[in-house]
Amino acid sequence: MEVIHSIADLRSRIKDYRRKNDQSVGFVPTMGYLHEGHASLLRKARAQSGLVVLSIFVNPLQFGPGEDFERYPRNTERDLQLAEAAGVDLVFMPSVSEMYPSPTRTTVSVTGLTSRLCGASRPGHFDGVATVVSKLFHIVQPDQAFFGLKDAQQVAVIEQMVQDLNLGIEIVPCPILREADGLAMSSRNVYLSEEERKEALVLSQSLQKAKAFVESHTAFTPQELESLVSQHIATSSLAIIDYVEVLAYPTLEPFKNSHHTHSIIIALAVKFGKTRLIDNLILQVGK
Ligand code: PAF
């Protein structure tokens, strides 16, 4: 495994690989502080690709004022151990000045899909994500890129961007990995106090309740599911709901009732103290 800091070096390694091999290049973009969820993406990339490239870059563009860019958790040594164990070939770890040598005047903005959920709560966030991911895609030029479905809106946005800009990259969505008690794995879980960590279980529990409701009802409205989920989350005195929304997936359009869509997402963002957690469940419904 090789760790590379410059765009020029990474490009030349990948070009060299492509010259000598006809196997695919798989790419896993991350912001580091890797956990088992990232490891599952890397293992999938390892199984499907000849060359596995991991990027670790905490992207300032996707953090709003007052968000956690400065304190975002970092642990390079542990990240590199996990990457090595997962069979990564190249780790790209650019500095902020390598990625953004001068103030960037070009923004990639995916409209529509970004007006709800995290797009509404975090203005500019998805412009930052789409811009950095498109830069990384241009640098790495992968055949496949692997993304976790915990950020299901991000997956929808990236898929739309790839389609609209004819990037010719296969986006591989990968299932959410959960701790044994159900909490979705996230680099931000480390911020939680012991009490918040316990209370945060209401998130996965509320999604399981919604799943059971969907499975036992032939028809339902999004509002019914939203109130069921919100009510369960409200049983935690520490939880402050940012949003609970049920939409069609991957269009992220509202729908009237379960007869009007095939696939739905129950998406939520909830704050425990200063920590904002997201989670979701994607379900097939109807006939
Ligand atoms: O999902 C993330 O970790 C980030 O949003 C990504 C895709 C690496 C872009 O910075």
Tab-separated table of C-alpha atoms and ligand atoms in Angstrom:
chain	number	residue	atom	x	y	z
A	1	MET	CA	0.000	0.000	0.000
A	2	GLU	CA	1.299	3.404	-0.944
A	3	VAL	CA	0.332	6.751	0.598
A	4	ILE	CA	0.299	9.628	-1.865
A	5	HIS	CA	-0.153	13.315	-1.100
A	6	SER	CA	0.107	15.010	-4.490
A	7	ILE	CA	-2.401	14.977	-7.343
A	8	ALA	CA	0.412	14.663	-9.905
A	9	ASP	CA	1.878	11.584	-8.165
A	10	LEU	CA	-1.515	9.902	-7.865
A	11	ARG	CA	-2.285	10.539	-11.535
A	12	SER	CA	1.040	9.107	-12.609
A	13	ARG	CA	0.622	5.939	-10.430
A	14	ILE	CA	-2.861	5.306	-11.838
A	15	LYS	CA	-1.730	6.005	-15.414
A	16	ASP	CA	1.124	3.570	-14.915
A	17	TYR	CA	-1.290	0.921	-13.565
A	18	ARG	CA	-3.661	1.405	-16.506
A	19	ARG	CA	-0.758	1.070	-18.986
A	20	LYS	CA	0.260	-2.298	-17.536
A	21	ASN	CA	-3.168	-3.755	-16.576
A	22	ASP	CA	-6.586	-3.979	-18.128
A	23	GLN	CA	-8.373	-4.380	-14.779
A	24	SER	CA	-10.725	-1.788	-13.333
A	25	VAL	CA	-9.912	0.980	-10.869
A	26	GLY	CA	-12.202	1.120	-7.810
A	27	PHE	CA	-12.419	4.255	-5.700
A	28	VAL	CA	-13.646	4.864	-2.136
A	29	PRO	CA	-13.738	8.569	-1.205
A	30	THR	CA	-13.829	9.262	2.548
A	31	MET	CA	-13.114	11.934	5.126
A	32	GLY	CA	-11.135	9.476	7.260
A	33	TYR	CA	-11.621	8.349	10.860
A	34	LEU	CA	-12.487	5.069	9.229
A	35	HIS	CA	-14.752	2.480	10.803
A	36	GLU	CA	-16.166	-0.914	9.876
A	37	GLY	CA	-18.657	0.762	7.500
A	38	HIS	CA	-15.756	2.178	5.456
A	39	ALA	CA	-13.967	-1.181	5.699
A	40	SER	CA	-17.000	-2.844	4.102
A	41	LEU	CA	-16.799	-0.385	1.159
A	42	LEU	CA	-13.090	-1.075	0.787
A	43	ARG	CA	-13.602	-4.840	0.881
A	44	LYS	CA	-16.283	-4.550	-1.788
A	45	ALA	CA	-13.939	-2.434	-3.905
A	46	ARG	CA	-11.156	-5.008	-3.345
A	47	ALA	CA	-13.441	-7.820	-4.545
A	48	GLN	CA	-14.592	-5.929	-7.659
A	49	SER	CA	-11.573	-3.920	-8.796
A	50	GLY	CA	-7.974	-4.537	-9.851
A	51	LEU	CA	-6.645	-1.348	-8.222
A	52	VAL	CA	-8.271	0.031	-5.059
A	53	VAL	CA	-7.834	3.746	-4.372
A	54	LEU	CA	-8.951	5.281	-1.063
A	55	SER	CA	-9.025	9.032	-0.511
A	56	ILE	CA	-8.938	10.607	2.936
A	57	PHE	CA	-9.742	14.291	2.817
A	58	VAL	CA	-11.798	16.366	5.236
A	59	ASN	CA	-13.343	18.681	2.684
A	60	PRO	CA	-13.841	22.212	4.055
A	61	LEU	CA	-16.271	23.095	1.245
A	62	GLN	CA	-18.994	20.812	2.585
A	63	PHE	CA	-19.031	22.226	6.139
A	64	GLY	CA	-21.143	25.279	6.921
A	65	PRO	CA	-20.188	28.037	9.365
A	66	GLY	CA	-20.418	26.735	12.945
A	67	GLU	CA	-20.271	23.078	11.820
A	68	ASP	CA	-17.575	20.636	12.917
A	69	PHE	CA	-14.857	21.072	10.245
A	70	GLU	CA	-12.166	22.045	12.771
A	71	ARG	CA	-12.988	19.307	15.274
A	72	TYR	CA	-13.868	16.559	12.748
A	73	PRO	CA	-12.143	13.445	14.190
A	74	ARG	CA	-8.853	12.427	12.605
A	75	ASN	CA	-6.578	9.408	13.205
A	76	THR	CA	-4.263	8.783	10.277
A	77	GLU	CA	-2.328	5.926	11.862
A	78	ARG	CA	-5.467	3.908	12.574
A	79	ASP	CA	-6.937	4.765	9.147
A	80	LEU	CA	-3.840	3.447	7.385
A	81	GLN	CA	-3.923	0.204	9.392
A	82	LEU	CA	-7.584	-0.347	8.485
A	83	ALA	CA	-6.878	0.495	4.833
A	84	GLU	CA	-3.952	-1.916	4.671
A	85	ALA	CA	-6.026	-4.708	6.244
A	86	ALA	CA	-8.825	-4.102	3.718
A	87	GLY	CA	-6.412	-4.508	0.811
A	88	VAL	CA	-6.172	-0.884	-0.397
A	89	ASP	CA	-3.440	-0.231	-2.991
A	90	LEU	CA	-3.224	3.575	-3.007
A	91	VAL	CA	-4.242	6.020	-0.276
A	92	PHE	CA	-4.626	9.592	-1.481
A	93	MET	CA	-4.267	12.095	1.383
A	94	PRO	CA	-4.050	15.588	-0.086
A	95	SER	CA	-3.729	18.767	1.969
A	96	VAL	CA	-6.385	21.467	1.670
A	97	SER	CA	-3.935	23.580	-0.373
A	98	GLU	CA	-3.275	20.658	-2.738
A	99	MET	CA	-7.010	20.311	-3.441
A	100	TYR	CA	-7.802	24.032	-3.377
A	101	PRO	CA	-4.596	25.950	-4.221
A	102	SER	CA	-6.581	29.120	-4.812
A	103	PRO	CA	-10.162	30.087	-3.937
A	104	THR	CA	-12.323	27.865	-6.138
A	105	ARG	CA	-14.579	29.686	-8.615
A	106	THR	CA	-16.263	26.563	-9.988
A	107	THR	CA	-19.035	24.819	-8.081
A	108	VAL	CA	-20.836	21.649	-9.070
A	109	SER	CA	-24.427	22.044	-7.977
A	110	VAL	CA	-27.051	19.326	-8.291
A	111	THR	CA	-30.492	20.905	-8.095
A	112	GLY	CA	-33.841	19.440	-6.996
A	113	LEU	CA	-32.505	16.451	-5.105
A	114	THR	CA	-30.687	18.781	-2.740
A	115	SER	CA	-33.631	20.939	-1.712
A	116	ARG	CA	-34.863	18.616	1.043
A	117	LEU	CA	-33.465	16.618	4.005
A	118	CYS	CA	-29.800	17.490	4.675
A	119	GLY	CA	-29.820	19.861	1.701
A	120	ALA	CA	-32.403	22.007	3.478
A	121	SER	CA	-30.749	21.798	6.924
A	122	ARG	CA	-27.196	22.319	5.674
A	123	PRO	CA	-27.294	24.951	2.903
A	124	GLY	CA	-24.348	24.564	0.505
A	125	HIS	CA	-23.392	21.141	1.879
A	126	PHE	CA	-24.166	19.200	-1.292
A	127	ASP	CA	-22.467	21.798	-3.503
A	128	GLY	CA	-19.340	21.123	-1.443
A	129	VAL	CA	-19.807	17.353	-1.757
A	130	ALA	CA	-20.539	17.391	-5.503
A	131	THR	CA	-17.629	19.754	-6.168
A	132	VAL	CA	-15.044	17.720	-4.243
A	133	VAL	CA	-16.337	14.365	-5.532
A	134	SER	CA	-16.233	15.601	-9.106
A	135	LYS	CA	-12.657	16.854	-8.568
A	136	LEU	CA	-11.685	13.490	-7.049
A	137	PHE	CA	-13.389	11.641	-9.921
A	138	HIS	CA	-11.390	13.722	-12.432
A	139	ILE	CA	-8.157	13.012	-10.589
A	140	VAL	CA	-8.691	9.249	-10.049
A	141	GLN	CA	-10.862	8.502	-13.116
A	142	PRO	CA	-12.197	5.319	-11.521
A	143	ASP	CA	-14.374	2.703	-13.196
A	144	GLN	CA	-16.431	2.200	-10.018
A	145	ALA	CA	-16.895	4.332	-6.912
A	146	PHE	CA	-18.308	2.955	-3.663
A	147	PHE	CA	-20.561	4.977	-1.326
A	148	GLY	CA	-22.376	4.038	1.878
A	149	LEU	CA	-26.150	4.333	1.974
A	150	LYS	CA	-26.115	5.970	5.403
A	151	ASP	CA	-25.800	9.126	3.297
A	152	ALA	CA	-28.544	7.978	0.921
A	153	GLN	CA	-29.208	11.529	-0.264
A	154	GLN	CA	-25.504	11.867	-1.093
A	155	VAL	CA	-25.695	8.651	-3.147
A	156	ALA	CA	-28.711	10.010	-5.084
A	157	VAL	CA	-26.912	13.333	-5.680
A	158	ILE	CA	-23.705	11.665	-6.899
A	159	GLU	CA	-25.630	9.288	-9.177
A	160	GLN	CA	-27.457	12.270	-10.689
A	161	MET	CA	-24.197	14.170	-11.157
A	162	VAL	CA	-22.534	11.199	-12.858
A	163	GLN	CA	-25.506	10.818	-15.179
A	164	ASP	CA	-25.855	14.533	-15.981
A	165	LEU	CA	-22.141	15.051	-16.622
A	166	ASN	CA	-21.634	11.740	-18.498
A	167	LEU	CA	-18.806	10.790	-16.167
A	168	GLY	CA	-19.074	7.115	-17.086
A	169	ILE	CA	-18.404	5.911	-13.530
A	170	GLU	CA	-20.442	3.112	-11.965
A	171	ILE	CA	-21.706	4.201	-8.544
A	172	VAL	CA	-21.963	1.226	-6.194
A	173	PRO	CA	-24.275	1.945	-3.220
A	174	CYS	CA	-23.394	-0.173	-0.166
A	175	PRO	CA	-25.639	-1.053	2.794
A	176	ILE	CA	-25.487	0.769	6.126
A	177	LEU	CA	-23.369	-0.998	8.739
A	178	ARG	CA	-24.683	-0.917	12.297
A	179	GLU	CA	-23.241	-1.505	15.751
A	180	ALA	CA	-24.543	-4.637	17.503
A	181	ASP	CA	-27.271	-2.570	19.219
A	182	GLY	CA	-28.449	-0.981	15.938
A	183	LEU	CA	-26.744	2.445	15.930
A	184	ALA	CA	-25.623	3.254	12.373
A	185	MET	CA	-21.824	3.427	12.181
A	186	SER	CA	-20.537	6.965	11.762
A	187	SER	CA	-17.260	8.769	12.368
A	188	ARG	CA	-19.301	11.298	14.375
A	189	ASN	CA	-20.496	8.685	16.933
A	190	VAL	CA	-17.256	9.350	18.798
A	191	TYR	CA	-18.628	12.781	19.815
A	192	LEU	CA	-21.481	11.205	21.832
A	193	SER	CA	-21.338	11.119	25.627
A	194	GLU	CA	-22.159	7.793	27.263
A	195	GLU	CA	-25.717	8.925	27.940
A	196	GLU	CA	-26.229	10.335	24.434
A	197	ARG	CA	-24.859	7.106	22.943
A	198	LYS	CA	-27.515	5.105	24.843
A	199	GLU	CA	-30.330	7.478	23.908
A	200	ALA	CA	-29.263	7.512	20.242
A	201	LEU	CA	-30.641	3.975	19.973
A	202	VAL	CA	-34.094	5.524	19.475
A	203	LEU	CA	-33.039	6.275	15.880
A	204	SER	CA	-32.602	2.707	14.643
A	205	GLN	CA	-35.489	1.567	16.871
A	206	SER	CA	-37.826	4.121	15.280
A	207	LEU	CA	-36.829	2.908	11.798
A	208	GLN	CA	-37.515	-0.683	12.823
A	209	LYS	CA	-40.961	0.357	14.087
A	210	ALA	CA	-41.638	2.043	10.751
A	211	LYS	CA	-40.512	-1.097	8.904
A	212	ALA	CA	-42.878	-3.264	10.952
A	213	PHE	CA	-45.697	-0.786	10.241
A	214	VAL	CA	-45.031	-0.879	6.473
A	215	GLU	CA	-44.924	-4.673	6.508
A	216	SER	CA	-48.250	-4.931	8.308
A	217	HIS	CA	-50.194	-2.312	6.299
A	218	THR	CA	-51.223	-2.536	2.658
A	219	ALA	CA	-51.546	1.241	2.380
A	220	PHE	CA	-50.146	4.153	4.365
A	221	THR	CA	-49.312	7.806	3.970
A	222	PRO	CA	-45.875	9.341	4.490
A	223	GLN	CA	-47.344	11.424	7.330
A	224	GLU	CA	-48.366	8.278	9.232
A	225	LEU	CA	-44.803	6.966	9.097
A	226	GLU	CA	-43.285	10.349	9.919
A	227	SER	CA	-45.368	10.709	13.076
A	228	LEU	CA	-44.690	7.127	14.169
A	229	VAL	CA	-40.925	7.688	13.820
A	230	SER	CA	-40.983	11.171	15.403
A	231	GLN	CA	-43.036	9.952	18.361
A	232	HIS	CA	-40.577	7.183	19.111
A	233	ILE	CA	-37.595	9.538	18.826
A	234	ALA	CA	-39.355	11.962	21.191
A	235	THR	CA	-39.262	9.283	23.921
A	236	SER	CA	-35.619	10.338	24.348
A	237	SER	CA	-35.386	13.548	26.341
A	238	LEU	CA	-32.002	14.316	24.735
A	239	ALA	CA	-33.124	14.032	21.109
A	240	ILE	CA	-33.759	17.196	19.113
A	241	ILE	CA	-35.276	16.350	15.750
A	242	ASP	CA	-33.895	18.216	12.754
A	243	TYR	CA	-36.074	16.314	10.279
A	244	VAL	CA	-38.006	13.095	9.866
A	245	GLU	CA	-39.188	12.720	6.276
A	246	VAL	CA	-40.610	9.947	4.156
A	247	LEU	CA	-40.039	10.439	0.425
A	248	ALA	CA	-39.819	8.428	-2.766
A	249	TYR	CA	-36.282	7.127	-3.363
A	250	PRO	CA	-34.072	7.916	-5.232
A	251	THR	CA	-36.079	10.863	-6.622
A	252	LEU	CA	-36.584	12.312	-3.117
A	253	GLU	CA	-40.011	13.540	-4.248
A	254	PRO	CA	-42.991	13.642	-1.894
A	255	PHE	CA	-45.733	11.090	-2.570
A	256	LYS	CA	-49.379	10.907	-1.489
A	257	ASN	CA	-49.612	7.330	-0.286
A	258	SER	CA	-47.866	4.006	-0.712
A	259	HIS	CA	-49.758	3.282	-3.959
A	260	HIS	CA	-47.917	6.165	-5.633
A	261	THR	CA	-44.366	4.870	-5.363
A	262	HIS	CA	-42.227	1.711	-5.433
A	263	SER	CA	-39.325	2.620	-3.236
A	264	ILE	CA	-39.376	4.921	-0.217
A	265	ILE	CA	-36.821	6.357	2.129
A	266	ILE	CA	-37.540	7.064	5.775
A	267	ALA	CA	-34.829	9.598	6.521
A	268	LEU	CA	-33.991	11.357	9.753
A	269	ALA	CA	-31.499	13.766	11.249
A	270	VAL	CA	-31.468	14.218	15.007
A	271	LYS	CA	-29.200	16.138	17.363
A	272	PHE	CA	-27.951	14.759	20.657
A	273	GLY	CA	-26.165	17.657	22.353
A	274	LYS	CA	-23.842	19.102	19.701
A	275	THR	CA	-23.816	15.905	17.638
A	276	ARG	CA	-26.067	15.634	14.618
A	277	LEU	CA	-26.706	12.051	13.529
A	278	ILE	CA	-28.422	10.847	10.358
A	279	ASP	CA	-29.971	7.477	9.623
A	280	ASN	CA	-32.421	6.061	7.118
A	281	LEU	CA	-34.202	3.022	5.830
A	282	ILE	CA	-35.008	2.351	2.173
A	283	LEU	CA	-37.975	0.055	1.620
A	284	GLN	CA	-39.724	-1.389	-1.417
A	285	VAL	CA	-43.477	-0.830	-1.179
A	286	GLY	CA	-46.644	-1.438	-3.174
A	287	LYS	CA	-47.114	-4.070	-5.804
B	1	PAF	O1	-19.266	10.769	2.600
B	1	PAF	C1	-18.208	11.404	2.825
B	1	PAF	O2	-17.361	11.006	3.642
B	1	PAF	C2	-17.941	12.699	2.073
B	1	PAF	O3	-19.113	13.417	1.882
B	1	PAF	C3	-17.209	12.479	0.737
B	1	PAF	C4	-18.039	11.685	-0.234
B	1	PAF	C5	-15.890	11.766	0.980
B	1	PAF	C6	-16.909	13.824	0.083
B	1	PAF	O4	-16.089	14.609	0.889
